Short mmCIF file of C-alpha atoms in Angstrom, two decimals:
data_model
loop_
_atom_site.label_atom_id
_atom_site.label_comp_id
_atom_site.label_asym_id
_atom_site.label_seq_id
_atom_site.Cartn_x
_atom_site.Cartn_y
_atom_site.Cartn_z
CA PHE A 1 -5.98 -27.38 2.90
CA TYR A 2 -6.33 -24.48 0.70
CA ILE A 3 -3.37 -22.13 -0.06
CA ILE A 4 -4.12 -18.97 -2.19
CA THR A 5 -1.25 -16.98 -3.46
CA GLN A 6 -0.43 -14.62 -6.35
CA GLY A 7 1.50 -17.31 -8.37
CA TYR A 8 3.46 -20.44 -8.05
CA THR A 9 6.61 -21.92 -9.60
CA GLU A 10 8.31 -24.92 -8.13
CA ASN A 11 11.81 -24.56 -6.82
CA GLN A 12 11.87 -20.80 -7.01
CA GLY A 13 12.63 -18.44 -4.11
CA SER A 14 10.76 -15.80 -2.09
CA TYR A 15 7.24 -16.70 -1.16
CA PHE A 16 7.07 -19.45 -3.77
CA GLY A 17 9.46 -21.43 -1.71
CA PHE A 18 7.57 -20.66 1.56
CA PHE A 19 4.11 -21.92 0.06
CA GLN A 20 5.87 -24.95 -1.67
CA GLU A 21 7.30 -26.09 1.83
CA LEU A 22 3.92 -25.21 3.59
CA ALA A 23 2.02 -27.24 0.89
CA ILE A 24 4.40 -30.36 1.17
CA GLU A 25 4.25 -30.35 4.91
CA ALA A 26 0.65 -30.15 5.02
CA ASN A 27 0.38 -32.95 2.75
CA LYS A 28 2.84 -35.06 4.85
CA ARG A 29 0.39 -34.46 7.87
CA GLY A 30 -2.56 -36.08 6.02
CA PHE A 31 -4.18 -33.10 4.34
CA ASP A 32 -5.56 -32.91 0.76
CA VAL A 33 -3.69 -29.80 -0.31
CA LYS A 34 -4.91 -27.53 -3.16
CA LEU A 35 -2.75 -24.49 -4.10
CA ILE A 36 -4.74 -21.64 -6.08
CA CYS A 37 -3.02 -19.00 -7.96
CA ARG A 38 -2.86 -17.14 -11.18
CA LYS A 39 -0.88 -17.99 -14.25
CA ILE A 40 2.29 -16.06 -14.52
CA LYS A 41 3.51 -17.32 -17.72
CA GLU A 42 1.40 -18.58 -20.61
CA SER A 43 3.20 -21.91 -20.70
CA GLU A 44 2.10 -22.78 -17.09
CA PRO A 45 -0.68 -25.40 -17.03
CA TYR A 46 -4.12 -24.55 -15.52
CA ASN A 47 -4.05 -27.77 -13.51
CA GLU A 48 -1.16 -30.04 -12.37
CA VAL A 49 -0.10 -32.14 -9.36
CA ARG A 50 3.40 -31.92 -7.86
CA ASN A 51 4.48 -33.51 -4.69
CA ASN A 52 0.93 -34.68 -4.34
CA VAL A 53 -0.15 -31.20 -4.17
CA GLU A 54 -2.92 -30.10 -6.73
CA ILE A 55 -2.09 -26.64 -8.32
CA ILE A 56 -4.93 -24.81 -9.84
CA ARG A 57 -4.26 -21.61 -11.92
CA PHE A 58 -6.42 -18.94 -13.28
CA SER A 59 -5.65 -16.64 -16.24
CA ALA A 60 -4.50 -13.18 -15.49
CA ILE A 61 -5.67 -9.97 -16.96
CA ASN A 62 -2.94 -7.72 -18.58
CA LEU A 63 -3.87 -4.08 -18.94
CA PRO A 64 -1.59 -0.99 -19.35
CA LEU A 65 -2.81 0.96 -16.27
CA LEU A 66 -3.63 -0.39 -12.76
CA ASN A 67 -2.67 -3.98 -14.07
CA THR A 68 -2.26 -5.30 -10.46
CA ILE A 69 -5.60 -4.03 -9.37
CA PHE A 70 -7.47 -5.68 -12.29
CA ASN A 71 -5.40 -8.98 -11.70
CA GLU A 72 -6.51 -8.96 -7.93
CA LEU A 73 -10.14 -8.27 -8.82
CA SER A 74 -10.15 -10.97 -11.57
CA LEU A 75 -8.52 -13.46 -9.28
CA ALA A 76 -10.95 -12.76 -6.50
CA TYR A 77 -13.78 -13.24 -8.89
CA ARG A 78 -12.59 -16.58 -10.23
CA ILE A 79 -11.69 -17.81 -6.61
CA LYS A 80 -15.17 -16.81 -5.45
CA ASN A 81 -16.78 -18.85 -8.18
CA TYR A 82 -14.30 -21.84 -7.41
CA PHE A 83 -15.29 -22.03 -3.84
CA LYS A 84 -18.99 -21.91 -4.73
CA LYS A 85 -18.55 -25.08 -6.68
CA SER A 86 -16.08 -26.68 -4.21
CA GLU A 87 -18.53 -26.93 -1.17
CA ILE A 88 -15.92 -25.89 1.41
CA LYS A 89 -16.33 -27.61 4.88
CA ASN A 90 -15.91 -26.02 8.19
CA SER A 91 -12.99 -28.28 8.87
CA ASP A 92 -11.16 -26.95 5.77
CA ILE A 93 -8.35 -24.66 6.30
CA VAL A 94 -7.80 -21.70 3.98
CA ILE A 95 -4.58 -19.51 3.89
CA GLY A 96 -4.41 -16.54 1.72
CA ASN A 97 -1.34 -14.45 0.85
CA GLY A 98 -1.83 -10.67 0.55
CA TYR A 99 -4.94 -9.67 -1.38
CA THR A 100 -5.59 -13.01 -2.90
CA PRO A 101 -8.30 -14.26 -0.37
CA MET A 102 -10.69 -11.52 -1.23
CA GLY A 103 -12.83 -14.02 -3.13
CA ALA A 104 -12.49 -16.78 -0.35
CA PRO A 105 -15.20 -17.49 2.08
CA LYS A 106 -14.87 -15.45 5.45
CA GLY A 107 -12.84 -16.98 8.19
CA TYR A 108 -9.54 -17.59 6.41
CA PHE A 109 -6.09 -17.11 7.73
CA LEU A 110 -4.48 -13.99 6.05
CA ARG A 111 -0.79 -13.71 5.52
CA ALA A 112 -0.78 -9.88 5.69
CA PRO A 113 0.88 -7.59 3.00
CA ASP A 114 4.31 -6.30 3.96
CA GLN A 115 2.88 -2.83 4.59
CA PRO A 116 -0.50 -1.21 4.78
CA ALA A 117 -1.45 0.80 1.69
CA LEU A 118 -1.73 3.89 3.72
CA VAL A 119 2.06 3.84 4.37
CA PHE A 120 2.65 4.00 0.61
CA LEU A 121 0.15 6.87 0.27
CA LYS A 122 2.20 8.81 3.00
CA GLY A 123 5.37 8.00 1.06
CA LEU A 124 3.91 9.48 -2.15
CA GLU A 125 3.51 12.91 -0.31
CA THR A 126 7.17 12.62 0.65
CA ALA A 127 8.28 11.92 -2.97
CA LYS A 128 5.77 14.27 -4.77
CA ASN A 129 8.28 16.64 -6.22
CA GLU A 130 10.36 13.65 -7.55
CA VAL A 131 7.57 12.14 -9.79
CA SER A 132 5.31 13.53 -12.70
CA VAL A 133 1.76 14.71 -11.96
CA LEU A 134 0.35 11.83 -14.00
CA SER A 135 2.46 9.25 -12.16
CA ARG A 136 1.30 10.80 -8.86
CA ILE A 137 -2.30 10.46 -9.89
CA VAL A 138 -1.97 6.74 -11.00
CA ARG A 139 -0.11 5.80 -7.99
CA ARG A 140 -2.58 7.52 -5.64
CA LEU A 141 -5.50 5.69 -7.31
CA HIS A 142 -3.62 2.43 -7.15
CA PHE A 143 -2.87 2.64 -3.39
CA SER A 144 -6.35 4.03 -2.67
CA LEU A 145 -7.80 1.00 -4.12
CA CYS A 146 -5.26 -1.16 -2.20
CA TYR A 147 -6.39 0.56 0.92
CA ILE A 148 -9.99 -0.66 0.32
CA PHE A 149 -8.50 -4.24 -0.41
CA ASP A 150 -6.74 -4.07 3.01
CA LYS A 151 -9.83 -3.20 4.89
CA ILE A 152 -11.66 -6.18 3.01
CA ILE A 153 -9.13 -8.86 3.66
CA ILE A 154 -8.58 -7.80 7.32
CA LYS A 155 -12.31 -7.61 8.07
CA ASN A 156 -13.14 -11.04 6.56
CA SER A 157 -10.20 -12.93 7.95
CA GLY A 158 -10.40 -15.31 11.01
CA GLY A 159 -6.83 -14.76 11.93
CA VAL A 160 -3.69 -13.08 10.63
CA ILE A 161 -0.14 -14.03 9.94
CA PHE A 162 2.17 -11.06 10.38
CA SER A 163 5.68 -11.07 8.95
CA SER A 164 7.11 -9.23 12.03
CA THR A 165 6.07 -7.27 15.09
CA GLU A 166 6.60 -3.95 13.19
CA ASN A 167 4.25 -5.34 10.51
CA LYS A 168 1.50 -6.14 13.05
CA ASP A 169 2.04 -2.72 14.75
CA LEU A 170 1.47 -0.86 11.38
CA PHE A 171 -1.84 -2.72 10.73
CA GLU A 172 -3.01 -1.93 14.32
CA GLN A 173 -2.10 1.73 13.85
CA TYR A 174 -3.68 2.31 10.44
CA TYR A 175 -6.71 -0.21 10.48
CA GLY A 176 -7.39 -0.86 14.18
CA VAL A 177 -6.72 -4.61 13.89
CA LYS A 178 -7.86 -5.82 17.30
CA ASN A 179 -9.19 -9.08 18.90
CA LYS A 180 -8.19 -11.32 15.96
CA PRO A 181 -5.96 -14.32 16.42
CA TYR A 182 -2.52 -13.61 15.01
CA PHE A 183 0.74 -15.39 14.44
CA ILE A 184 4.30 -14.09 13.87
CA PRO A 185 6.94 -16.53 12.88
CA ASN A 186 9.90 -16.71 15.32
CA LYS A 187 12.22 -17.58 12.40
CA PRO A 188 13.57 -15.38 9.66
CA VAL A 189 12.90 -16.37 6.01
CA ASN A 190 15.45 -18.85 4.86
CA SER A 191 18.04 -17.11 2.99
CA ARG A 192 18.00 -19.74 0.14
CA TYR A 193 14.63 -18.29 -1.02
CA TYR A 194 16.13 -14.97 -1.93
CA LEU A 195 19.24 -16.68 -3.64
CA GLN A 196 16.83 -18.93 -5.77
CA ARG A 197 14.89 -15.92 -6.67
CA ARG A 198 17.96 -13.90 -7.57
CA ASP A 199 19.20 -16.76 -9.91
CA TYR A 200 15.68 -16.94 -11.50
CA ASN A 201 15.68 -13.12 -12.05
CA ASN A 202 19.12 -13.15 -13.55
CA LYS A 203 18.14 -15.90 -15.94
CA ARG A 204 14.94 -13.71 -16.95
CA PHE A 205 16.20 -10.22 -16.86
CA GLY A 206 19.95 -10.22 -17.02
CA GLU A 207 22.75 -10.25 -14.53
CA ASN A 208 22.43 -6.51 -13.53
CA GLN A 209 18.89 -6.94 -12.22
#
């Protein structure tokens, strides 16, 4: 059972908490679970085992411009090489969050991004008088590349997990997502994830964040 996500810190909120619970539950049901992500902090180990879940981290690339884009591409490259060596089987389950499964074999389950990149591009037009020309150029380039990523992850997925009906409708509207199995959780995200994440951010950035 492979879980691919942007990063992972145990007992932190937001999607970290969701994937932690998913990994532990899959392990309880008899799966050999591997969680693949990038290193968020230099102190994080490349490999470790927690709650019988193997966590595999790859180094991130830090560049002043378009840092997120280069991080996604470098992670995709490392994940592609990882799966080439791991000899993935047809019976294996792969769940990827956002753009992270770009390097995974086709047929994975995709947890779709919260909004299609085209929604952000439309928002740039609305706010064009509020930001500098350079900022508009960089943001347009950023979200144009994200649009390409959106198309790749949707096309190569075998099924999609949408966060809500609105999330599903947006992807159908902008990308014509049809004839793919999909799942929409019928429970809201547990509020404690957000509280844990808030406490973590307060410790890291200060109480005003």
